[in-house]
Amino acid sequence: MSKKPWQGRFRHDTSDVMERFSQSVSFDKRLYRQDIEGSIAHARMLGERGIIPKEDARLIIEGLENIRNQIEDDSFNWDPSLEDVHMNIESALTRQIGDAGSRLHTSRSRNDQVGLDFRMYLREEARRIRDLLVELLRVIIEKAGEYSGTFMPGYTHLQRAQPILLSHHLMAYFEMFRRDHGRLAGFMNTLSASPLGSGALAGTSFPIDREMTANELGFSEVSRNSMDAVSDRDFVAEFLFAAALCQIHLSRLAEEIILWASTEFSFVALPDSYSTGSSMMPQKKNPDSAELIRGKTGRMIGNLTSLLVTLKGLPMAYNRDLQEDKEPTFDSVDTLSGSLEVMAGLLAGSSFDRERLETATVDGFITATDLADYLVQKGVPFRNAHEITGKIVRDCLDKGRVLSQMSVDELRTFSEYFNEDALKILTVQASLDKKDVPGGTAPARVQDAMEEARAFLAQIDTD
Amino acid sequence: MSKKPWQGRFRHDTSDVMERFSQSVSFDKRLYRQDIEGSIAHARMLGERGIIPKEDARLIIEGLENIRNQIEDDSFNWDPSLEDVHMNIESALTRQIGDAGSRLHTSRSRNDQVGLDFRMYLREEARRIRDLLVELLRVIIEKAGEYSGTFMPGYTHLQRAQPILLSHHLMAYFEMFRRDHGRLAGFMNTLSASPLGSGALAGTSFPIDREMTANELGFSEVSRNSMDAVSDRDFVAEFLFAAALCQIHLSRLAEEIILWASTEFSFVALPDSYSTGSSMMPQKKNPDSAELIRGKTGRMIGNLTSLLVTLKGLPMAYNRDLQEDKEPTFDSVDTLSGSLEVMAGLLAGSSFDRERLETATVDGFITATDLADYLVQKGVPFRNAHEITGKIVRDCLDKGRVLSQMSVDELRTFSEYFNEDALKILTVQASLDKKDVPGGTAPARVQDAMEEARAFLAQIDTD
Amino acid sequence: MSKKPWQGRFRHDTSDVMERFSQSVSFDKRLYRQDIEGSIAHARMLGERGIIPKEDARLIIEGLENIRNQIEDDSFNWDPSLEDVHMNIESALTRQIGDAGSRLHTSRSRNDQVGLDFRMYLREEARRIRDLLVELLRVIIEKAGEYSGTFMPGYTHLQRAQPILLSHHLMAYFEMFRRDHGRLAGFMNTLSASPLGSGALAGTSFPIDREMTANELGFSEVSRNSMDAVSDRDFVAEFLFAAALCQIHLSRLAEEIILWASTEFSFVALPDSYSTGSSMMPQKKNPDSAELIRGKTGRMIGNLTSLLVTLKGLPMAYNRDLQEDKEPTFDSVDTLSGSLEVMAGLLAGSSFDRERLETATVDGFITATDLADYLVQKGVPFRNAHEITGKIVRDCLDKGRVLSQMSVDELRTFSEYFNEDALKILTVQASLDKKDVPGGTAPARVQDAMEEARAFLAQIDTD
Amino acid sequence: MSKKPWQGRFRHDTSDVMERFSQSVSFDKRLYRQDIEGSIAHARMLGERGIIPKEDARLIIEGLENIRNQIEDDSFNWDPSLEDVHMNIESALTRQIGDAGSRLHTSRSRNDQVGLDFRMYLREEARRIRDLLVELLRVIIEKAGEYSGTFMPGYTHLQRAQPILLSHHLMAYFEMFRRDHGRLAGFMNTLSASPLGSGALAGTSFPIDREMTANELGFSEVSRNSMDAVSDRDFVAEFLFAAALCQIHLSRLAEEIILWASTEFSFVALPDSYSTGSSMMPQKKNPDSAELIRGKTGRMIGNLTSLLVTLKGLPMAYNRDLQEDKEPTFDSVDTLSGSLEVMAGLLAGSSFDRERLETATVDGFITATDLADYLVQKGVPFRNAHEITGKIVRDCLDKGRVLSQMSVDELRTFSEYFNEDALKILTVQASLDKKDVPGGTAPARVQDAMEEARAFLAQIDTD
């Protein structure tokens, strides 16, 4: 067991049980890059301000770069008895460069250090996840383009409701993931303030330059209150929430893919490369990728719950409970990244069955609303038109017929407002064309929406 | 049981069990104002565009205004068999004005209607809650001003750590609630698009003017995809999250108030008007207000969980599951509003005990970090200085002494770097004064922070 | 505002804001019956033990019975400024019978009183919910009997997997709800100990007879530690968990009903009485009852989360946070009761379409596993048999054929072990008959399972 | 990439992205012992029943035992492209023993296999956790014995309420953890039925003996419905719930330890071996062990939420979503085990400060309830006695006095019922002695409770 850097005041060693229980290096070593980058900026500032000798600052920076290399070529020895990534790196530094290393932690506490590292980590991950979202948005718009013109039943309550375009349906997911993309942009704004220099809770006694380190590390401002800075985990909660909501959107698309890939729907054929088989049943090809994405919504909501529960009722300022912010976050980062990648691959490799989709739309009653609207246009109040049409539908059901089998004379037994032109409005194409409002499923409107979406993606590329 | 507006197609009545189970009017009548406002804008637009007769539009608007009055003077008869607030109002309208009322629902579905109403509702409530947050911010800054200069122990791990100013401590909460205030501003931006005109899921067949209704109702744009528009509840999730996180901040302050009001701390005396007694123990005065605020964090996290679970795995577009978005939202609105009001009153009425706070700070070891920093300033590497100071502390503990009882000679047995000036840095005031960094607890820095905060509040007032 | 019973020690009144925020009578009046029953037993015991005059005990009991009548005929005046159901009833009693009423609370605290009332409440509700579960179990077994012999595709991953009996499928839900029924039985055992007599936290100074009240109120023992007794909410958490898990089972059945009622599956026709229509689309008949049951799973999980969060980190003994145990519980009781009733009605009124179910089963590859098993019986190791069959399936898919169209000669090109008898095992009936293991879907085995289930229900009736 | 055992039917390989996303072997290899034990029983039965050659069964058993050794001496090569622990072991077996290995999976699916393994795993872990609970119970009773007779303030609302014994306070936790112990016993009963033989969902075509494998593997019965058996995760939910509730109990004790270890309370001194220091502040000794236990309540509730969300709305039978049951469970097993061990060590090493505890009890008003009870015994109705005493307390507060400073004459100005003997009942010892009811804090009652507890532990030892 290595000596703890804080052991001066203690008489007895940490028990083995406690050491295992409280160490975090097994997972927080994932922050090594941010930790080293932050320490380099801190050391440079200490040197510039004459708080430590310039030469020591140089040695520290060089030493930290060496350690980064050691970690990256896997020759670094992580020691759980040194608790966390911060102490592991600082201890190695001092072993490697001597006294200068012992000066690194001047005017700093693990409390502001970990706040800094974790913000930097999430800034990078949020950026990466936004890129994955853009990839998925691109796949969606490509698929929408590929099946431009293909129509299908639109569902509410999983009942066929009105004809829509497949591309309109897919573009609904474009909107969801666009919001997720925007939410992560908003999230990154909440990461604008550097906590470094807040010390353990009160600030520091040394004449440090907080703006200097903040700027070097890409922050636009410094935190305004040292006690808040070391105990604030709002940014973690915001990330976990944004990630969970994005996974929920993925779960909706996953659910639809699972439905569509069933024999009963047969709307889509999934790629072998994102499907799996059965250990027992030789004929099975299962949409496991979509099921896993749906199933993992549980852990994403669980991770969010986990952090919120941990934060509840904590007094000021730092409490060790806050160490519990890391693992749910790492898990949500990995789960969401993986789910986005898999969904992009799965969707890109899927083929929709145009014929099945369109055949399913030529359903007996899917244009009933258009029939009611016809009556409205003839002057019948909507609520009456709705009722008349409902009765026609019931009559058809009783007689085992569908709307398109009705003659005008028959229609007129329900309302005298029906004329020859009534039959024309019962076609799917007529129904689609008439949904000619912004956001509607009329083919021209869907084209507009796709163009706007492509422009949105193009603009992101130039950002 | 009233006739359902959709009953045309049905042969059998809804069962009583189902009617009770599925009705939502008992709670969603809370949306009546938004529902009527939205319907008025819709009717006016229908009239303008010639979709319904202008005279009918006038009758509808007048009729809806009457109904609003009836609801507000409690003479409106809510009927659960009419399912929800929307059908109750529409049915009453038709009963009251006849055929014209039957035209109101032209080119509209309950799906886009409820999406509209709920966004308008949350816009109003978010505004109101932001006002309550500003009130609380005002109380905090006033308290911070009232106790300007009072110092107290700063805690980490609930152990005394370093001296801080009480106003610095209070201002940490200012930062938390300021973030909540900003988060709700961001939330209101997510409410910018009107879903009206999205119909059931596909848009509508009528030549409506979506921008017209959007503008009248205070939206800056119209939603881009009709299927997304009727099934999107991201805005509800965002509200529930922002509300839960705000309640967590309240729970932290509540926890501290409970601690401070204990006999052991005795840092604060709570007002009778926010305390309660015991049914059995006559001497008790309990901080129930703070306990309830803390306890209610459960339901706020529960409400968020509730909605996220409901959304998981829902296929497109609208599903009845979405009705479950209302009750948790209403509850979170009420709980957060109440908690903010109570916290403002509780804090405003609390008196801090300056003497207890300051006496607690003159603790044996609270300036130990300053002693270590002293050594660093003499050239000792921080990690060594930390260890030396740790040993001095342990030596004091063993001998039942405190730091200020050490003589310079004794200190020098631990490190030759100690000189006469070492003793001066052990005072609380010296320790505070030295935390002279942005965000630090040095009195001048805290004054700066309070001025910035006052300017922030003043600027909100002029907004 | 009424005078608080604990106001002696206070100088100032409770603020209106606080009164509204902290009152619980608006919801906990639901406990009035248990509260009165508990108080009657307490008063009788106090009289028996001579702690209060026997005559006073008699007056109290009579007075409480009157109050119960007043509450039940709605002539009781609930006063929110009296905080809760307990104080409302005690105050009314004293107003009505004078001094004797002031003796009721002798040797009792609201802490043990509410613990008692809430346990009694949950005991009754758990019993009622178990009855509703039995009703649902009965409906399931009746449906299973009605469709005895009907076969359908069994699904895994929502892909057709192997033929099963519809009654086997339904009986899977019998097992889930039987476990829920058993879980509630276990829950009721955790309610065996009466907390009455634990006082505020320490017990009481009076020579009460705890066993006497426990027996009268149907408890088999008294709680063992007064501090635990007043702050333990394990039983509430257990109930909320059992209720949430039951709702999850309901959500699975609801999901299947929604799928089966889709046009694509068309396995079931739902009763009009548990379906609803659309405000816009006249042809729609939606499975709203099932959707609501599925959607309400959110609040059931949310209610559980809510309580667990509230309990986290509470020090001993009673804290006001515990008041937050009631509303989620009442909501879970109502939600689960309603969902069970609705599911029973929905299922009872549903008609399965035997032809669609059986036609769907005569699918090209659903007996592929039987083909692999055939090879195993000829001596081919299973893993090889699985692979051979997989290749046959792929070959069929490539050629647009199904298994039953293969000749023996063709089969023999994949494996020489195929003989004439291979074709016979490809029928659905053969596949079903062979699943002749306990718990398997062979018709005889399913009959056995249904008999066991009927016996289980019969035995419950005689309990 | 290894060949998938189900690849016969597929044309294209699994994508790398999907392989990484869907593999579970990195975590489910933890089930290797149960998997091998289950497979051995299965192979033995297959041999006995003549379904595979007896010699093959022998080879399989031997081969599996070898693989177990390889895994345990770390020479086994886990291959993520083989998806999970089951396929890794089966593939290795076939590589090592040839054809016989290919027969192992006869009449079995991964669906019943994983259901079996996971039940066996949780049975073992529940047993181990119960042992850890017994250890903690032992520590509690020892501490309670060590401080027998020491009194302290009992708190409600974190306000001093009535005098209690420290051992009474500790024994409240004995009751909580005893319930947890019992809850895990109940949980183990829910694991009584073996799912093996349920196949993928329908049972199996081979004449297997389900009772034989069930008995060999320690199950008392076989599952009753094959579809339920492969998709039921109630047992996992039950475990996660029981574990979360136990952690909540730990969080309450942790909260109290943190409070008691603060300078303000100073009721307890924690062992160095379960405390840690600060990276910046040399004097700090922090109760990190207790904070971590409290903080980890978040993940325990999060894990439960995670599974419940995953289960919501899943249709029958097995879906890949169910793979998500493992990681939260493994995490809850580890977290709870670690927390129990740490709490036992922390508590065992803690020293309570008798003097501080008892001095804190001799508080001005802590026996006010006894004063009220005195009046009741003189015949004053309790509610009046409560009010009189409240006024006495307020009078004392106004005059800066405490109850014991009142003379009888002064008391009599509040009520003529006060006599000389009133002053005697104000002592802590008198107050304690009078709480002489079952479960009360009178020293003799606490002794009884401790004896009962010791008997409970002794009886567990002999079980």
PDB file of C-alpha atoms in Angstrom, chain D residues 5 12 88 165 201 219 259 385-386 407 432:
ATOM      1  CA  PRO D   5     -23.010 -20.804 -33.608  1.00  0.00           C
ATOM      2  CA  HIS D  12     -23.209 -11.504 -43.916  1.00  0.00           C
ATOM      3  CA  ASN D  88     -17.731 -19.006 -25.106  1.00  0.00           C
ATOM      4  CA  LEU D 165     -30.423   4.986  25.496  1.00  0.00           C
ATOM      5  CA  LEU D 201     -40.118 -20.419 -25.250  1.00  0.00           C
ATOM      6  CA  PHE D 219     -34.303 -26.201  -6.900  1.00  0.00           C
ATOM      7  CA  LEU D 259     -23.600  14.120  11.915  1.00  0.00           C
ATOM      8  CA  ALA D 385     -51.506  19.290  30.028  1.00  0.00           C
ATOM      9  CA  HIS D 386     -49.648  19.638  26.729  1.00  0.00           C
ATOM     10  CA  SER D 407     -39.562  26.111  41.562  1.00  0.00           C
ATOM     11  CA  LEU D 432     -35.918   6.748  30.803  1.00  0.00           C
TER      12      LEU D 432
END
